[in-house]
Tab-separated table of C-alpha atoms in Angstrom:
chain	number	residue	atom	x	y	z
A	1251	MET	CA	7.020	13.664	-15.330
A	1252	SER	CA	8.463	17.014	-14.365
A	1253	ALA	CA	7.005	19.465	-11.876
A	1254	SER	CA	5.759	22.837	-13.012
A	1255	THR	CA	3.453	25.582	-11.819
A	1256	SER	CA	-0.324	25.385	-11.913
A	1257	SER	CA	-2.088	26.625	-15.049
A	1258	SER	CA	-5.627	27.461	-16.131
A	1259	ALA	CA	-5.679	24.304	-18.263
A	1260	GLY	CA	-5.737	22.046	-15.226
A	1261	ARG	CA	-5.264	21.836	-11.523
A	1262	THR	CA	-2.280	21.003	-9.325
A	1263	ILE	CA	-2.661	19.054	-6.091
A	1264	VAL	CA	0.352	18.621	-3.796
A	1265	ILE	CA	0.249	15.739	-1.295
A	1266	THR	CA	2.715	15.366	1.581
A	1267	GLY	CA	3.416	11.846	2.767
A	1268	GLY	CA	2.563	11.064	-0.821
A	1269	LEU	CA	3.822	7.480	-0.800
A	1270	GLY	CA	2.047	6.616	2.441
A	1271	ASN	CA	-1.261	4.782	2.785
A	1272	LEU	CA	-3.651	7.732	2.536
A	1273	GLY	CA	-1.447	9.767	0.208
A	1274	SER	CA	-1.231	6.894	-2.265
A	1275	LYS	CA	-4.980	6.293	-2.181
A	1276	LEU	CA	-5.769	9.960	-2.752
A	1277	CYS	CA	-3.242	10.129	-5.583
A	1278	ARG	CA	-4.813	7.186	-7.383
A	1279	HIS	CA	-8.318	8.563	-6.904
A	1280	LEU	CA	-7.407	11.971	-8.292
A	1281	LEU	CA	-5.522	10.700	-11.329
A	1282	GLU	CA	-7.944	7.897	-12.175
A	1283	ASN	CA	-10.785	10.431	-12.162
A	1284	SER	CA	-8.953	13.228	-13.953
A	1285	SER	CA	-10.897	14.574	-16.934
A	1286	SER	CA	-9.510	15.529	-20.320
A	1287	SER	CA	-11.145	18.949	-20.035
A	1288	ARG	CA	-9.378	19.741	-16.767
A	1289	LYS	CA	-6.304	17.612	-16.301
A	1290	THR	CA	-5.169	16.981	-12.730
A	1291	ARG	CA	-1.483	17.117	-11.889
A	1292	VAL	CA	-0.607	15.333	-8.635
A	1293	ILE	CA	2.706	16.076	-6.950
A	1294	LEU	CA	3.810	13.746	-4.164
A	1295	LEU	CA	6.243	14.900	-1.477
A	1296	GLU	CA	8.024	12.108	0.378
A	1297	HIS	CA	11.090	11.734	2.566
A	1298	PRO	CA	14.061	10.648	0.406
A	1299	ALA	CA	14.554	7.526	2.535
A	1300	PHE	CA	11.244	6.141	1.279
A	1301	THR	CA	11.849	6.808	-2.414
A	1302	HIS	CA	13.820	4.974	-5.080
A	1303	LEU	CA	15.823	8.208	-5.416
A	1304	SER	CA	17.079	7.920	-1.841
A	1305	ASN	CA	20.582	8.969	-0.931
A	1306	GLY	CA	19.789	8.881	2.766
A	1307	GLY	CA	18.853	11.735	5.040
A	1308	ASP	CA	19.231	12.489	8.725
A	1309	GLY	CA	16.576	15.133	9.343
A	1310	ASP	CA	14.157	12.552	10.738
A	1311	ASN	CA	16.800	9.957	11.601
A	1312	LEU	CA	15.854	7.896	8.551
A	1313	THR	CA	18.405	6.221	6.330
A	1314	ASN	CA	18.446	4.679	2.882
A	1315	THR	CA	17.973	1.253	4.467
A	1316	LYS	CA	14.214	1.910	4.320
A	1317	THR	CA	12.338	-0.066	1.678
A	1318	PRO	CA	11.406	2.288	-1.185
A	1319	LYS	CA	7.658	2.697	-1.624
A	1320	PRO	CA	6.153	2.284	-5.098
A	1321	LEU	CA	4.747	5.199	-7.051
A	1322	PRO	CA	0.959	4.851	-6.707
A	1323	HIS	CA	0.244	6.020	-10.269
A	1324	PRO	CA	2.469	6.350	-13.350
A	1325	GLU	CA	1.374	9.955	-13.920
A	1326	ALA	CA	2.222	11.095	-10.391
A	1327	ILE	CA	5.157	13.456	-9.912
A	1328	LEU	CA	7.487	12.547	-7.048
A	1329	ILE	CA	9.627	15.124	-5.251
A	1330	PRO	CA	11.891	13.764	-2.482
A	1331	CYS	CA	12.040	16.254	0.383
A	1332	ASP	CA	12.688	16.127	4.115
A	1333	LEU	CA	9.932	18.397	5.422
A	1334	GLY	CA	11.463	18.279	8.883
A	1335	ASN	CA	14.593	20.010	7.601
A	1336	ILE	CA	13.873	23.692	6.984
A	1337	GLU	CA	17.076	24.092	4.984
A	1338	ASP	CA	16.049	21.240	2.676
A	1339	VAL	CA	12.641	22.869	2.190
A	1340	ASN	CA	14.003	26.367	1.591
A	1341	ARG	CA	16.671	25.368	-0.918
A	1342	ASN	CA	14.501	22.940	-2.887
A	1343	GLU	CA	13.695	24.999	-5.985
A	1344	VAL	CA	11.892	22.062	-7.623
A	1345	LEU	CA	9.539	21.952	-4.638
A	1346	LYS	CA	8.953	25.701	-4.678
A	1347	ASN	CA	8.247	25.687	-8.397
A	1348	ALA	CA	5.757	22.838	-7.955
A	1349	MET	CA	4.006	24.585	-5.071
A	1350	LEU	CA	3.742	27.972	-6.767
A	1351	ASN	CA	0.044	28.829	-7.250
A	1352	ALA	CA	-0.969	25.205	-6.676
A	1353	ASP	CA	-4.687	24.640	-6.299
A	1354	ALA	CA	-4.385	22.613	-3.107
A	1355	LEU	CA	-1.957	21.166	-0.585
A	1356	VAL	CA	-3.099	18.043	1.280
A	1357	HIS	CA	-0.929	17.431	4.336
A	1358	PHE	CA	-0.601	13.834	5.583
A	1359	SER	CA	3.097	13.741	6.440
A	1360	ALA	CA	4.166	12.749	9.971
A	1361	VAL	CA	7.300	11.226	11.451
A	1362	ASN	CA	5.155	8.557	13.121
A	1363	PRO	CA	1.563	8.514	11.796
A	1364	TYR	CA	0.284	6.301	14.607
A	1365	PRO	CA	-1.152	7.013	18.089
A	1366	ASN	CA	1.939	5.567	19.787
A	1367	ALA	CA	4.094	8.470	18.546
A	1368	THR	CA	6.591	9.743	21.117
A	1369	TRP	CA	6.887	13.399	22.073
A	1370	SER	CA	10.112	13.592	20.090
A	1371	GLU	CA	8.326	12.263	17.013
A	1372	SER	CA	5.419	14.606	17.675
A	1373	ALA	CA	7.727	17.621	17.787
A	1374	ARG	CA	9.305	16.638	14.473
A	1375	SER	CA	5.862	16.097	12.936
A	1376	MET	CA	5.064	19.660	13.989
A	1377	ASP	CA	8.154	20.771	12.076
A	1378	HIS	CA	6.750	19.088	8.954
A	1379	THR	CA	3.496	20.998	9.322
A	1380	PHE	CA	5.028	24.354	10.161
A	1381	ASN	CA	7.558	24.214	7.326
A	1382	ILE	CA	5.153	23.152	4.567
A	1383	PHE	CA	2.372	25.513	5.698
A	1384	MET	CA	4.698	28.499	5.670
A	1385	LEU	CA	5.914	27.497	2.208
A	1386	ALA	CA	2.291	27.218	1.076
A	1387	VAL	CA	1.735	30.829	2.139
A	1388	GLU	CA	4.898	31.930	0.353
A	1389	CYS	CA	3.875	30.104	-2.826
A	1390	ASN	CA	0.272	31.334	-2.816
A	1391	VAL	CA	-1.297	27.873	-2.600
A	1392	LYS	CA	-5.039	28.381	-2.961
A	1393	ARG	CA	-6.240	25.814	-0.415
A	1394	VAL	CA	-4.579	23.809	2.356
A	1395	ILE	CA	-6.160	20.645	3.759
A	1396	LEU	CA	-4.815	19.172	6.998
A	1397	ALA	CA	-5.508	15.541	7.855
A	1398	SER	CA	-6.184	15.910	11.559
A	1399	SER	CA	-7.367	13.186	13.950
A	1400	ASN	CA	-10.223	12.213	16.241
A	1401	HIS	CA	-7.560	11.944	18.958
A	1402	VAL	CA	-7.537	15.757	19.189
A	1403	MET	CA	-10.893	15.362	20.946
A	1404	GLY	CA	-10.281	11.839	22.252
A	1405	GLY	CA	-10.134	12.874	25.892
A	1406	TYR	CA	-13.913	13.238	25.848
A	1407	LYS	CA	-14.407	9.546	25.026
A	1408	ASP	CA	-14.904	8.498	28.632
A	1409	SER	CA	-16.130	11.844	29.970
A	1410	PRO	CA	-19.314	11.578	32.061
A	1411	THR	CA	-20.295	15.110	31.011
A	1412	HIS	CA	-19.916	14.647	27.236
A	1413	GLY	CA	-22.195	12.146	25.587
A	1414	PRO	CA	-23.215	11.566	21.952
A	1415	SER	CA	-23.659	14.722	19.857
A	1416	SER	CA	-22.067	16.875	22.556
A	1417	ILE	CA	-18.801	17.636	20.721
A	1418	HIS	CA	-18.869	20.604	18.352
A	1419	PRO	CA	-16.317	22.587	16.307
A	1420	TYR	CA	-16.191	25.188	19.082
A	1421	THR	CA	-15.622	22.621	21.868
A	1422	ASN	CA	-12.216	22.972	23.496
A	1423	PRO	CA	-9.723	20.279	22.447
A	1424	ASN	CA	-9.000	17.411	24.809
A	1425	ILE	CA	-6.103	15.469	23.353
A	1426	GLY	CA	-5.442	11.771	23.714
A	1427	THR	CA	-7.528	8.629	23.747
A	1428	ILE	CA	-6.908	6.059	26.466
A	1429	PRO	CA	-7.837	2.491	25.513
A	1430	LEU	CA	-9.698	0.570	28.203
A	1431	ASP	CA	-7.697	-2.584	27.521
A	1432	PRO	CA	-4.259	-2.423	29.217
A	1433	ALA	CA	-2.695	-4.588	26.500
A	1434	THR	CA	-3.921	-2.198	23.791
A	1435	LEU	CA	-2.702	0.779	25.802
A	1436	ALA	CA	0.748	-0.790	26.064
A	1437	VAL	CA	0.960	-1.073	22.277
A	1438	SER	CA	-0.841	2.017	21.015
A	1439	GLY	CA	-0.220	4.446	23.869
A	1440	ASP	CA	-2.535	7.262	24.925
A	1441	ALA	CA	-2.211	9.217	21.634
A	1442	LYS	CA	-1.491	12.468	23.465
A	1443	ALA	CA	1.790	13.269	21.736
A	1444	TYR	CA	0.342	12.233	18.371
A	1445	ALA	CA	-2.745	14.397	18.899
A	1446	ALA	CA	-0.697	17.376	20.065
A	1447	ALA	CA	0.992	17.566	16.656
A	1448	LYS	CA	-2.400	17.448	14.941
A	1449	LEU	CA	-3.769	20.172	17.208
A	1450	ALA	CA	-0.744	22.369	16.553
A	1451	GLY	CA	-1.382	21.981	12.826
A	1452	GLU	CA	-5.038	22.925	13.251
A	1453	ARG	CA	-4.170	26.078	15.187
A	1454	LEU	CA	-1.511	27.156	12.700
A	1455	ALA	CA	-3.927	26.594	9.805
A	1456	MET	CA	-6.565	28.704	11.548
A	1457	THR	CA	-4.054	31.483	12.146
A	1458	LEU	CA	-2.698	31.525	8.598
A	1459	GLY	CA	-6.139	31.146	7.046
A	1460	GLY	CA	-7.731	33.836	9.164
């Protein structure tokens, strides 16, 4: 299917990290529950290295040796794009056309979507968020949804002054979650770098949406 702008006859949902675990599940849910009266168009953005259209890409140090991920639904529209490369984003007219007046952008994309992300990976995940959010503003996307993380507030997990029901939307962030088991900590890390990228996305969304 080809990408095109949103119309009154249906709705357009753009999903970053569209071939990932959560992106694929959301895509299937939306298209399997699309009604004939208001057709849903789902556009998936994914790094070229993870698509069958891959010709490589060095923005996130990924290559075409990655195993291509399957399209989660036959009606989904796939647009390969390196969101960490601002030049790739800015010159991708297919992407801009697909984003123009879209009903929603759901942002899952991250260089490393796990708590053991390094600070280098975190910084590049921030690039993904900054670049696609600014494009969403430019293209007049009606709603932007950021998949954040409990790790943004994870520092309160073992706090003696914060018990159940003590964390609220206005509570200051406290990034990172330290596992009690040393073996788990060695594998998953403290999630601070991972959470920092999520927090940066939250703050940018609040600024742009305000």
